[in-house]
CSV table of N, CA and C in Angstrom, one decimal:
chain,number,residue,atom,x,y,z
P,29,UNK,N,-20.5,-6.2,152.5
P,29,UNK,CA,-19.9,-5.1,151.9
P,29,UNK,C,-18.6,-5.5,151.2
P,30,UNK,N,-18.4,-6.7,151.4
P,30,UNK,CA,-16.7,-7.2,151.3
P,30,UNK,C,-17.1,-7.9,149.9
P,31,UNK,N,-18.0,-8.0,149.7
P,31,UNK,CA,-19.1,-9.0,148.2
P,31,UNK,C,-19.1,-7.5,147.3
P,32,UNK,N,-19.3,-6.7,147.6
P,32,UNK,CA,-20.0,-5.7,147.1
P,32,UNK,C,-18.5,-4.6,146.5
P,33,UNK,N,-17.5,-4.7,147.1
P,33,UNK,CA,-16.2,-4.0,147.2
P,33,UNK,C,-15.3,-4.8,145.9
P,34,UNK,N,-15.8,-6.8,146.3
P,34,UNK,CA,-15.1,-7.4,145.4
P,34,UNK,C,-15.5,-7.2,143.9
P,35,UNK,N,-16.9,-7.2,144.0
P,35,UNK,CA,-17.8,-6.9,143.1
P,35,UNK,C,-17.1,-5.6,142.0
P,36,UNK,N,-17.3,-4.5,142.7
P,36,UNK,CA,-16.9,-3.3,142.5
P,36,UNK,C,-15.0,-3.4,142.0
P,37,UNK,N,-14.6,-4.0,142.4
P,37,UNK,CA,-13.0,-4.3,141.7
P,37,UNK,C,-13.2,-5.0,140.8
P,38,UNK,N,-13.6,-5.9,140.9
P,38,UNK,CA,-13.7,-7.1,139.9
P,38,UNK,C,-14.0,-6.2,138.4
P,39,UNK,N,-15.3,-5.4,138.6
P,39,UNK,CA,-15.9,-4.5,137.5
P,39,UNK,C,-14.9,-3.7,137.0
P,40,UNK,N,-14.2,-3.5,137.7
P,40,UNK,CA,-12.8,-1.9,137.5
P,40,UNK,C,-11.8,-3.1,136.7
P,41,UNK,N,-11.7,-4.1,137.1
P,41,UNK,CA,-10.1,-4.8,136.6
P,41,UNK,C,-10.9,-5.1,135.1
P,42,UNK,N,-12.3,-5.5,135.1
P,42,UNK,CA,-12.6,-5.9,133.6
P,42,UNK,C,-12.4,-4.8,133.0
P,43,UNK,N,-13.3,-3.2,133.0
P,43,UNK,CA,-13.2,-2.1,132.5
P,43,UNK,C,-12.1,-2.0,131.8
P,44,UNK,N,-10.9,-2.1,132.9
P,44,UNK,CA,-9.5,-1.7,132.5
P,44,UNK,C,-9.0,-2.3,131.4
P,45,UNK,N,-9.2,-4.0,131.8
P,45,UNK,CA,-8.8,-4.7,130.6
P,45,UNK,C,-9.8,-4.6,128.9
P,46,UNK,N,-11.0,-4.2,129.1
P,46,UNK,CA,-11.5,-4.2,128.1
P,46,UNK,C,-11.1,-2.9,127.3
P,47,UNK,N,-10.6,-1.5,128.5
P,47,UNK,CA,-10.1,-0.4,128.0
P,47,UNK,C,-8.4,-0.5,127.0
P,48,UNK,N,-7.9,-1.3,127.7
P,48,UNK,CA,-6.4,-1.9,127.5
P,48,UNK,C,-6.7,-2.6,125.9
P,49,UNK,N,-7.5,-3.6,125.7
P,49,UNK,CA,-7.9,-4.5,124.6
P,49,UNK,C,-8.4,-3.6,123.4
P,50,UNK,N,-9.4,-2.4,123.7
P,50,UNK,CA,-9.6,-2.1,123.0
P,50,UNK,C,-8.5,-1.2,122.4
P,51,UNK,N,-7.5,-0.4,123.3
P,51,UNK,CA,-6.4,0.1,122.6
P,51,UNK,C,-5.6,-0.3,122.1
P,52,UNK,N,-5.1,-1.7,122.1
P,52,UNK,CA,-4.3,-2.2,121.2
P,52,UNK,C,-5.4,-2.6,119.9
P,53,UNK,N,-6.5,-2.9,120.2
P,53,UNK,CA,-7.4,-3.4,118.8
P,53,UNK,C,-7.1,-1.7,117.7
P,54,UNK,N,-7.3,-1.1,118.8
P,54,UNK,CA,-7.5,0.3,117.8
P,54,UNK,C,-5.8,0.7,116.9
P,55,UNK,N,-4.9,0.2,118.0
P,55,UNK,CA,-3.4,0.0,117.2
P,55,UNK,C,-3.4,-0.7,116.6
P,56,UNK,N,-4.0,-1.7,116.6
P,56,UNK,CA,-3.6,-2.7,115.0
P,56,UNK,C,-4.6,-1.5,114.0
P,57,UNK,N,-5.8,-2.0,114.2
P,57,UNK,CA,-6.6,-1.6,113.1
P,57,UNK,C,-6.2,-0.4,112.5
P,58,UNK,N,-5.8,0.9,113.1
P,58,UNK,CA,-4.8,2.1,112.5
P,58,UNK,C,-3.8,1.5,111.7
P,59,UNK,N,-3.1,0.5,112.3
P,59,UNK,CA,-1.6,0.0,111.7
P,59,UNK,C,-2.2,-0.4,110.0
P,60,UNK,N,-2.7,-1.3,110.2
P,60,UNK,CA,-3.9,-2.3,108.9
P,60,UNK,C,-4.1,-1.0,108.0
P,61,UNK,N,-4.9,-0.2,108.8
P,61,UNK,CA,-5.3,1.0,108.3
P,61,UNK,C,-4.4,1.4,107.2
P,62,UNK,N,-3.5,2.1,107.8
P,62,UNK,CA,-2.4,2.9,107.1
P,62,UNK,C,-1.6,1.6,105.9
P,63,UNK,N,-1.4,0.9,106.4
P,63,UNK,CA,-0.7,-0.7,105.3
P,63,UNK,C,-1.2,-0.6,103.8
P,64,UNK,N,-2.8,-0.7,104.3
P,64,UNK,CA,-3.7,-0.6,103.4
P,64,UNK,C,-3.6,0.7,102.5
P,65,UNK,N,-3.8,1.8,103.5
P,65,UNK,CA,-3.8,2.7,102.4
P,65,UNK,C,-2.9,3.2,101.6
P,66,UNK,N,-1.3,2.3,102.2
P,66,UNK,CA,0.0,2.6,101.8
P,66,UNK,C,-0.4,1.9,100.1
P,67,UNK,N,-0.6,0.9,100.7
P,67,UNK,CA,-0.9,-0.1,99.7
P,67,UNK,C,-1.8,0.5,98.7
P,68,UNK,N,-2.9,0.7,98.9
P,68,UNK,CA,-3.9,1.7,97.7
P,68,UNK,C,-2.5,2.7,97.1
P,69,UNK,N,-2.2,3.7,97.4
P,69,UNK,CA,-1.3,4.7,97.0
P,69,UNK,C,-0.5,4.1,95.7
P,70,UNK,N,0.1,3.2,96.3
P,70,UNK,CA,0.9,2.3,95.7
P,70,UNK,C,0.1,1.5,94.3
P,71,UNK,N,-0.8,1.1,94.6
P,71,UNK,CA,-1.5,0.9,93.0
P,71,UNK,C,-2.4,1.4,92.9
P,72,UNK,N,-2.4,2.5,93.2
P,72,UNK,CA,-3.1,4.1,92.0
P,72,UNK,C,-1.4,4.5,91.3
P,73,UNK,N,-0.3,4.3,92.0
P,73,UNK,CA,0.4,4.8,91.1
P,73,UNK,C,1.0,4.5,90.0
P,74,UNK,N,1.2,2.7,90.6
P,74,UNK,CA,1.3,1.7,90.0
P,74,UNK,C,0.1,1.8,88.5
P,75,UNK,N,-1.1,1.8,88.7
P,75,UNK,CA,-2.0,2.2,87.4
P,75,UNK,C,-1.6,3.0,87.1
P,76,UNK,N,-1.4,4.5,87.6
P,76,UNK,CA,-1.3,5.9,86.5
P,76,UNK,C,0.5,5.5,85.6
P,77,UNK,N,1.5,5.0,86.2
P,77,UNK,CA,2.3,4.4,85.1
P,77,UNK,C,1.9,3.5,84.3
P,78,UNK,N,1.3,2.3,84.3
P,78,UNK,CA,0.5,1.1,83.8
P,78,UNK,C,-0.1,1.9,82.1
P,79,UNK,N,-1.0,2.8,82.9
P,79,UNK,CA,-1.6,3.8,82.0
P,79,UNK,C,-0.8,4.3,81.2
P,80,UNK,N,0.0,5.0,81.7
P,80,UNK,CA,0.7,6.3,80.6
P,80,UNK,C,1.6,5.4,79.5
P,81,UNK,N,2.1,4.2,80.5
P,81,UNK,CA,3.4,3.6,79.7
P,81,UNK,C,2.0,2.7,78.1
P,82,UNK,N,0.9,2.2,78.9
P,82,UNK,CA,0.3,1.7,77.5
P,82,UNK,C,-0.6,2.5,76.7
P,83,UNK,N,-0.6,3.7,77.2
P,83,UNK,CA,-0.8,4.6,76.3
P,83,UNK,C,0.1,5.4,75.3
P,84,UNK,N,1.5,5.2,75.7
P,84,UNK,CA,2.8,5.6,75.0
P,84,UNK,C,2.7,4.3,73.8
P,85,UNK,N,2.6,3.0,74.4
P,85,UNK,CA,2.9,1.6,73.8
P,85,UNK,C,2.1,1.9,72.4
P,86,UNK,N,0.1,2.9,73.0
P,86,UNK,CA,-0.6,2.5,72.0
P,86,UNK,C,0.0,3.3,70.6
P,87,UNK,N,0.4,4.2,71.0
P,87,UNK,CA,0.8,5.5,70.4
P,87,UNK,C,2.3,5.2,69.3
P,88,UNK,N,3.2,4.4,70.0
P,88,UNK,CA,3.9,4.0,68.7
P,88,UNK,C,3.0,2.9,68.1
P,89,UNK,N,2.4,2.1,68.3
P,89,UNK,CA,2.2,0.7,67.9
P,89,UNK,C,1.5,1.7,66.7
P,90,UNK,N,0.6,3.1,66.8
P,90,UNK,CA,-0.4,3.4,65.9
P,90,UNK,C,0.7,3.7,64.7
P,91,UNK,N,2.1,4.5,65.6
P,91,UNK,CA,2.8,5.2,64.4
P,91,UNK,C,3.7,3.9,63.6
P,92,UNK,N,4.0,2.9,64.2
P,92,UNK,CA,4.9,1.7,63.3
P,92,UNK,C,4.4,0.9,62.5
P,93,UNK,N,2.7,0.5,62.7
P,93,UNK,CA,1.6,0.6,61.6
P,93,UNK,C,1.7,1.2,60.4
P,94,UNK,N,1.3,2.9,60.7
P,94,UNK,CA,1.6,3.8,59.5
P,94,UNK,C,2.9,3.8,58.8
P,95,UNK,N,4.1,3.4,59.7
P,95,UNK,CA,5.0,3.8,58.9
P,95,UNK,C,5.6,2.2,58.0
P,96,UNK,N,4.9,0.9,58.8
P,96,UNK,CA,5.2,-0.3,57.6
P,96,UNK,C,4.6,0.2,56.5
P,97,UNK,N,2.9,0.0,57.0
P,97,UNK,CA,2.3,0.4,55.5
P,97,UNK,C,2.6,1.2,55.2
P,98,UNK,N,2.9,2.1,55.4
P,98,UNK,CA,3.6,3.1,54.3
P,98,UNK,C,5.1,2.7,53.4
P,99,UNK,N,5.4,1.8,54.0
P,99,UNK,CA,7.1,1.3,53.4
P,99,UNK,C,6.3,0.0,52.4
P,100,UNK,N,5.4,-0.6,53.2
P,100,UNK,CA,5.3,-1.9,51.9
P,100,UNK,C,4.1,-1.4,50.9
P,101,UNK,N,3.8,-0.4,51.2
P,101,UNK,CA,2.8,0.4,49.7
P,101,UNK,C,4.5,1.1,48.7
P,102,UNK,N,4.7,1.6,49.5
P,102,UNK,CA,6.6,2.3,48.8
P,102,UNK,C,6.9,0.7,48.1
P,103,UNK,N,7.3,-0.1,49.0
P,103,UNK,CA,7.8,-1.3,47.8
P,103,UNK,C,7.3,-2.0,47.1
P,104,UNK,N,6.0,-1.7,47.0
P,104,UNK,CA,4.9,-2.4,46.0
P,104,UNK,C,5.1,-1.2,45.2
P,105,UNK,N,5.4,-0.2,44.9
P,105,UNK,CA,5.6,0.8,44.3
P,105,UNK,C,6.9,0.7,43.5
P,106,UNK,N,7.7,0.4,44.4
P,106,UNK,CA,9.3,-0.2,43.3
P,106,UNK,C,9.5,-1.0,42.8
P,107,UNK,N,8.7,-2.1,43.1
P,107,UNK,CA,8.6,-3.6,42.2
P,107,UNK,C,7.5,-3.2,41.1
P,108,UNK,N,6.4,-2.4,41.2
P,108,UNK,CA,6.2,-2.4,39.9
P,108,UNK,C,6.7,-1.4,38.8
P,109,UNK,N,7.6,-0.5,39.5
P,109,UNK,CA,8.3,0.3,38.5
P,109,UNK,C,9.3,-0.8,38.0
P,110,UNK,N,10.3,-1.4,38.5
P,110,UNK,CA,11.0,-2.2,38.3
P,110,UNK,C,10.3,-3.2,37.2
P,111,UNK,N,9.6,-4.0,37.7
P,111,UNK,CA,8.8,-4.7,36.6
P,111,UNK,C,8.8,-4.2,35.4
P,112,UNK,N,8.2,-2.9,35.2
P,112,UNK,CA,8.0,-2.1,33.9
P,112,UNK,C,9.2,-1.7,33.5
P,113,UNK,N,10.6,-1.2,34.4
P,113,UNK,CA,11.8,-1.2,34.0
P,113,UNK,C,12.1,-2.2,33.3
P,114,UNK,N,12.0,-4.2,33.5
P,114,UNK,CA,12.6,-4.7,33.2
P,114,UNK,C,11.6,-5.0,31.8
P,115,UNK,N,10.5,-4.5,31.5
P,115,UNK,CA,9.8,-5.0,30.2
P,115,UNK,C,10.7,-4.2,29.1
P,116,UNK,N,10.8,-3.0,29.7
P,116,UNK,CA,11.4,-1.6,28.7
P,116,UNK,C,12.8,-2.1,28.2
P,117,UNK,N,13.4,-2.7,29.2
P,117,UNK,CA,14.9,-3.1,28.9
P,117,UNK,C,14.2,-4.4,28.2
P,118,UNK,N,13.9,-5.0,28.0
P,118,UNK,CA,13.8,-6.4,27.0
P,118,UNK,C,13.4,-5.9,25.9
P,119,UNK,N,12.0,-5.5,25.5
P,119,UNK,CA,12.0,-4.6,24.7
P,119,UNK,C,13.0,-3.3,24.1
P,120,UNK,N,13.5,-3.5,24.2
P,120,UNK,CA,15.2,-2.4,24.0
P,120,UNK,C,16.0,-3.7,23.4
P,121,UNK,N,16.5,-4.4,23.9
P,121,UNK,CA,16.9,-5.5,23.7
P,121,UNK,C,16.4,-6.5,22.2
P,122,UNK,N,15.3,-6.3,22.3
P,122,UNK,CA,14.6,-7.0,21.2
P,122,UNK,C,14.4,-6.0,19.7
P,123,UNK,N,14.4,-4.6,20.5
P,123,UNK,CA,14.5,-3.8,18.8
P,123,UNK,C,16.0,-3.9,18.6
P,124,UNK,N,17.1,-4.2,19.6
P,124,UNK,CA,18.1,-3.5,19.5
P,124,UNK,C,18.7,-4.8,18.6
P,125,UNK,N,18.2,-6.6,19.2
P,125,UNK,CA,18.4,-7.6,17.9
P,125,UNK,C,17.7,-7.8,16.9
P,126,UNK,N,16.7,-6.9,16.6
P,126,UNK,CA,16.2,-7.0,15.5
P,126,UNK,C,16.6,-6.6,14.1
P,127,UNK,N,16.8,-6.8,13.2
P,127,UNK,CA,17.2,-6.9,11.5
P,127,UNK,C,17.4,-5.3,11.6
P,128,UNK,N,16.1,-4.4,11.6
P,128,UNK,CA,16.1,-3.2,11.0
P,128,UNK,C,17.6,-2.1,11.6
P,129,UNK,N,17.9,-2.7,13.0
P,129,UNK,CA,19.0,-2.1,13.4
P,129,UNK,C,20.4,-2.4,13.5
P,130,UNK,N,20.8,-3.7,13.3
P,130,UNK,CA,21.7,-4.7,13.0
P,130,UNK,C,23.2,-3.6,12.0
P,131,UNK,N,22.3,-3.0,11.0
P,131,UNK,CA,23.8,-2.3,10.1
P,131,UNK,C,23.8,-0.9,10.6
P,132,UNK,N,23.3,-0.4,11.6
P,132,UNK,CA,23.5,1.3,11.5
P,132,UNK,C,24.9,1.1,12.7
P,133,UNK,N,25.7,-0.2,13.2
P,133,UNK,CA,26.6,0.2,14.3
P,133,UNK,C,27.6,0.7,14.1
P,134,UNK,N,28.0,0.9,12.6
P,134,UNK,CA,29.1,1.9,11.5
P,134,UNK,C,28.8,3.2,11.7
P,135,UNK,N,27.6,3.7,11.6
P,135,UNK,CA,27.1,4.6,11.3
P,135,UNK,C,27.5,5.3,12.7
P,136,UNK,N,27.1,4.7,13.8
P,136,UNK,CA,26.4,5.6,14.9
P,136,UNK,C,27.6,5.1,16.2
P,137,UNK,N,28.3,4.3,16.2
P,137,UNK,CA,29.2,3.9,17.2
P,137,UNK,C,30.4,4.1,17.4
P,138,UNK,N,31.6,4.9,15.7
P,138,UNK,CA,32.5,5.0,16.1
P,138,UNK,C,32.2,6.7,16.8
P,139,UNK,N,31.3,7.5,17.2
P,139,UNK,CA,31.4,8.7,17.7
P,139,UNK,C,31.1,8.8,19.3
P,140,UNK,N,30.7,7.4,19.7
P,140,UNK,CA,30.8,7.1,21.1
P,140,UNK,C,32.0,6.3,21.6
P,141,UNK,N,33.3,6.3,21.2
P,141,UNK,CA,34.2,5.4,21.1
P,141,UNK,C,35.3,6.4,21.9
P,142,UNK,N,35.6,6.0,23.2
P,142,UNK,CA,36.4,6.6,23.9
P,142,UNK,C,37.5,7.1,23.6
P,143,UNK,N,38.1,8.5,23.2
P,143,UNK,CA,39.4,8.7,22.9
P,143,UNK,C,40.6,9.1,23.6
P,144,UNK,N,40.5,9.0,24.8
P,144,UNK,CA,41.5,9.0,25.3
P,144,UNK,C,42.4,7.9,25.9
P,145,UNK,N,42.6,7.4,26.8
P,145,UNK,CA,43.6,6.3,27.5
P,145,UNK,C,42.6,5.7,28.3
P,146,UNK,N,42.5,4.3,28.2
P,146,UNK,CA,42.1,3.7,29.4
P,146,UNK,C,42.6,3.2,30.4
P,147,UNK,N,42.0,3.1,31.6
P,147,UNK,CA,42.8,2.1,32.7
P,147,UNK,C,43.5,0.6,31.9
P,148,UNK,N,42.9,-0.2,31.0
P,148,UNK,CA,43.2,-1.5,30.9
P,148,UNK,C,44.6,-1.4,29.9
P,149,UNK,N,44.5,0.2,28.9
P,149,UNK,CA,45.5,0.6,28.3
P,149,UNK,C,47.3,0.7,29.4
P,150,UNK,N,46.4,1.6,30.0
P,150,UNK,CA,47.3,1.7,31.3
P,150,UNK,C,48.2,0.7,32.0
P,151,UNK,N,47.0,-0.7,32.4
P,151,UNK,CA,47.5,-1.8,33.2
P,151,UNK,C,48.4,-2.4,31.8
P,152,UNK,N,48.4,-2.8,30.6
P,152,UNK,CA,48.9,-3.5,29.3
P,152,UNK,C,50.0,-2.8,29.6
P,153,UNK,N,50.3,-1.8,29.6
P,153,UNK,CA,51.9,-0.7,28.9
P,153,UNK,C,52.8,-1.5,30.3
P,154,UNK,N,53.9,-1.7,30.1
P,154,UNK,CA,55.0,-2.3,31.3
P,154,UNK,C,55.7,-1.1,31.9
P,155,UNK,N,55.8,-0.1,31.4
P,155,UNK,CA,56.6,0.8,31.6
P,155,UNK,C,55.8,1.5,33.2
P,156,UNK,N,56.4,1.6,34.2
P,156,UNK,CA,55.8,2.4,35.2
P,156,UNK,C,54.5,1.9,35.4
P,157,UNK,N,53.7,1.0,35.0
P,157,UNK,CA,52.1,1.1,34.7
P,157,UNK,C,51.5,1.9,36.5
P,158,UNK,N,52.2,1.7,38.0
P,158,UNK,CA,51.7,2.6,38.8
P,158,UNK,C,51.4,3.9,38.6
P,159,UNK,N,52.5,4.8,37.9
P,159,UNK,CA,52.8,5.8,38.5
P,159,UNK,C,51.8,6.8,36.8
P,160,UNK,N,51.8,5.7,35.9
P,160,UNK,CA,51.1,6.2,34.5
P,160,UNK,C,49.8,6.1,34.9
P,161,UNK,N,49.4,5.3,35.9
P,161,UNK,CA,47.6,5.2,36.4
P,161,UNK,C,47.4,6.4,37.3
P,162,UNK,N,48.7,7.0,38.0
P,162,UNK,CA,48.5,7.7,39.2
P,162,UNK,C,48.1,9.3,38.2
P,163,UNK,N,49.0,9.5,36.7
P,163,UNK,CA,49.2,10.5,36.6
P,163,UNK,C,48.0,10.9,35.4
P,164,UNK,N,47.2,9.6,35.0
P,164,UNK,CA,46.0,9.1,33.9
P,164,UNK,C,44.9,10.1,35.6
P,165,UNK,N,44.9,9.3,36.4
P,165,UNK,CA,44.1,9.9,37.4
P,165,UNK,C,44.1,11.3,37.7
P,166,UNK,N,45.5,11.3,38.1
P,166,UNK,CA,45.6,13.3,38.1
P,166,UNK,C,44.7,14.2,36.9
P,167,UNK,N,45.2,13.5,35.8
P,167,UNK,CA,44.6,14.5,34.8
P,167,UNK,C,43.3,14.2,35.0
P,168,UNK,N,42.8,13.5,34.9
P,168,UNK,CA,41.3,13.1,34.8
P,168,UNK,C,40.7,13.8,35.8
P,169,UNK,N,41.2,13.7,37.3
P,169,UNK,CA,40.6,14.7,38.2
P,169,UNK,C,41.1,15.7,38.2
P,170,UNK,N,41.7,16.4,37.2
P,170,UNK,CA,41.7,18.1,37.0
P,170,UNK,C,40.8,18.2,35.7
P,171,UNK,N,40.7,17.5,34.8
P,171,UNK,CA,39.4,17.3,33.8
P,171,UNK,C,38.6,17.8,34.7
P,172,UNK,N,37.9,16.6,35.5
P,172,UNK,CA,36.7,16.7,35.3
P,172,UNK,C,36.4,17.7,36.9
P,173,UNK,N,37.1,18.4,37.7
P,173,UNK,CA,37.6,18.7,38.9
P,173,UNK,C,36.6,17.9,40.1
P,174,UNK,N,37.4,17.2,39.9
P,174,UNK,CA,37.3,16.1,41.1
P,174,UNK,C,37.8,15.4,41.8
P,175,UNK,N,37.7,16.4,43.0
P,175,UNK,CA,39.0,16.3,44.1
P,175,UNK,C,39.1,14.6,44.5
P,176,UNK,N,38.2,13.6,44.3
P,176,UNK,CA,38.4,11.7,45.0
P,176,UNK,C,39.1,11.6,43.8
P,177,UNK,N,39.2,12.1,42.7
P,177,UNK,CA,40.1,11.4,41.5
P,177,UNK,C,41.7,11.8,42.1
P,178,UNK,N,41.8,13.0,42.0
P,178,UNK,CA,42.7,13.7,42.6
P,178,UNK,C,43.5,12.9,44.0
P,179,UNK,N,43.0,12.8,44.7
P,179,UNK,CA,43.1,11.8,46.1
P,179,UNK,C,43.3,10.9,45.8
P,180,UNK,N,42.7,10.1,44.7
P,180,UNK,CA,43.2,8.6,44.4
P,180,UNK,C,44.2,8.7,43.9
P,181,UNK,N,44.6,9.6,42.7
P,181,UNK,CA,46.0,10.0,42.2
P,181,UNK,C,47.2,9.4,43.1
P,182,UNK,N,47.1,10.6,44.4
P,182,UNK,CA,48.1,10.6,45.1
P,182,UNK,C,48.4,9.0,46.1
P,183,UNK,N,47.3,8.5,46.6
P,183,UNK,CA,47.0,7.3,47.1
P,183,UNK,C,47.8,6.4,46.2
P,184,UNK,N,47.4,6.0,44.9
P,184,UNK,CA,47.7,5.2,43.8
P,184,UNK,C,49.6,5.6,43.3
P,185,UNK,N,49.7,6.6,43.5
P,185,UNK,CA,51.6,6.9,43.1
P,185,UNK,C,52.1,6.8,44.4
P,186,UNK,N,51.8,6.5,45.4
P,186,UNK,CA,52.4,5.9,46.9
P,186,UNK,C,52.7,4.7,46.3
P,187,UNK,N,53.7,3.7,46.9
P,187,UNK,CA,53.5,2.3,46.5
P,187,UNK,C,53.2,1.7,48.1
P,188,UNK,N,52.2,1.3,48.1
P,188,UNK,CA,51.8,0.9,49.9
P,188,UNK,C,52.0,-0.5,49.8
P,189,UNK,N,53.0,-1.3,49.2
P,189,UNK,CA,53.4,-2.3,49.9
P,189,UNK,C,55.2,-2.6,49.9
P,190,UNK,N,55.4,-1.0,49.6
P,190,UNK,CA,57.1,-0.8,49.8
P,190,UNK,C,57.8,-1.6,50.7
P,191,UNK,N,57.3,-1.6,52.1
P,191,UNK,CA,57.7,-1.6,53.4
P,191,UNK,C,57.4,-3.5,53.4
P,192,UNK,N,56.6,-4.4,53.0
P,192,UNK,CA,56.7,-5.4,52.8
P,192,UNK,C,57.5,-5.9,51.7
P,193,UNK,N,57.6,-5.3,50.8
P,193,UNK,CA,58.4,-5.5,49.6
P,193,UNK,C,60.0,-5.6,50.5
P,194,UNK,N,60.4,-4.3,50.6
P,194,UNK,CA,61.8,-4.6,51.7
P,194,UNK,C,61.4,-5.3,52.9
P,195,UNK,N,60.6,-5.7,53.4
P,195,UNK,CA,60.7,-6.9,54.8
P,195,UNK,C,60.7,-8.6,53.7
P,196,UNK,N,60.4,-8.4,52.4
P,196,UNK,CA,60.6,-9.5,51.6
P,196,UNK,C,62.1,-9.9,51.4
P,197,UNK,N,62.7,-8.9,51.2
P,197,UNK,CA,64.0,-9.1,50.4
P,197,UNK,C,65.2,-9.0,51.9
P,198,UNK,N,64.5,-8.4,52.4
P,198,UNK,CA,65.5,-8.2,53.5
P,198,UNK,C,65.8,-10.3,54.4
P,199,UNK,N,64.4,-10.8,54.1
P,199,UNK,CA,64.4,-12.1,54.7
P,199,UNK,C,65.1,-13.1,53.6
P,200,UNK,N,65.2,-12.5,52.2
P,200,UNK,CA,65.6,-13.5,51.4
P,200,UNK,C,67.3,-13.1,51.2
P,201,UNK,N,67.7,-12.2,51.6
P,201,UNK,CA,69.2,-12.2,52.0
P,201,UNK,C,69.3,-12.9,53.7
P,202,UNK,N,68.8,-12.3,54.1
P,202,UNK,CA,69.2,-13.2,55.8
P,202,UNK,C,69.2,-14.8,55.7
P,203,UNK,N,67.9,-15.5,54.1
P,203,UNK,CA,68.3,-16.7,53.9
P,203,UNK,C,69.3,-17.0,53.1
């Protein structure tokens, strides 16, 4: 009976431990479990940004496509206007040295001939030449009403290097 009792323990202490072994097996494998499926979560989400962001990427790459070619068909467009600009100006050039036109610049040029005052008239005269450019400007920007002529007026009858002019003279008496 004493065989049979040990027997009978012995069976219970395995049970227990195989009960015990299997609970921790089942705590890991839950733990793994969950890791894992943390892990999956994590790149499904990982893909759905992956996704969106190279679906955004494909989405300009389609629009900065359309918009080069669209800019180098535009400047294939301006270089051959230009080209044709520059034939028209040579041609212009070429009737304009040619014989037939040579004597009409009596004719046809003193009525394009500026009659008023120029700037270079302006800069030439000694007298005031600042304050005659400032007041050539004034009129001109009430001519033509044009308040930046007008503003440069006033800009141009300032003298903005006064203040170095006297820091000049002031150092050439101190020497």
């Amino acid at each position: 009976e004493m065989n049979g009792k040990h027997a009978f323990d012995m069976l219970i202490q395995d049970l227990t431990a195989q009960v015990e072994q299997s609970e921790t097996d089942r705590g890991e494998k839950s733990e793994s479990k969950a890791k894992k499926l943390q892990a999956k979560a994590d790149a499904e989400g990982s893909l759905s940004d992956t996704t969106s962001t190279m679906q955004a990427d494909s989405q300009y790459l389609t629009d900065l496509e359309g918009t080069c070619g669209q800019k180098a068909s535009d400047f294939e467009m301006r270089q051959q206007l230009r080209s044709e600009e520059i034939e028209a100006i040579a041609k212009a050039v070429e009737i304009l040295s040619s014989g037939a036109v040579a004597g009409n610049a009596e004719k046809h040029l003193p009525s394009l001939v500026q009659k008023g005052t120029s700037l270079a008239q302006l800069r030439a005269s000694s007298s005031q030449p600042q304050q005659r450019a400032a007041d050539f400007l004034l009129a001109q920007g009430k001519r033509m009403n044009s308040r930046v002529l007008s503003a440069l007026a006033v800009r141009v009858a300032e003298d903005p290097f006064s203040k170095v002019k006297k820091m000049i003279k002031d150092l050439i008496v101190r020497l």
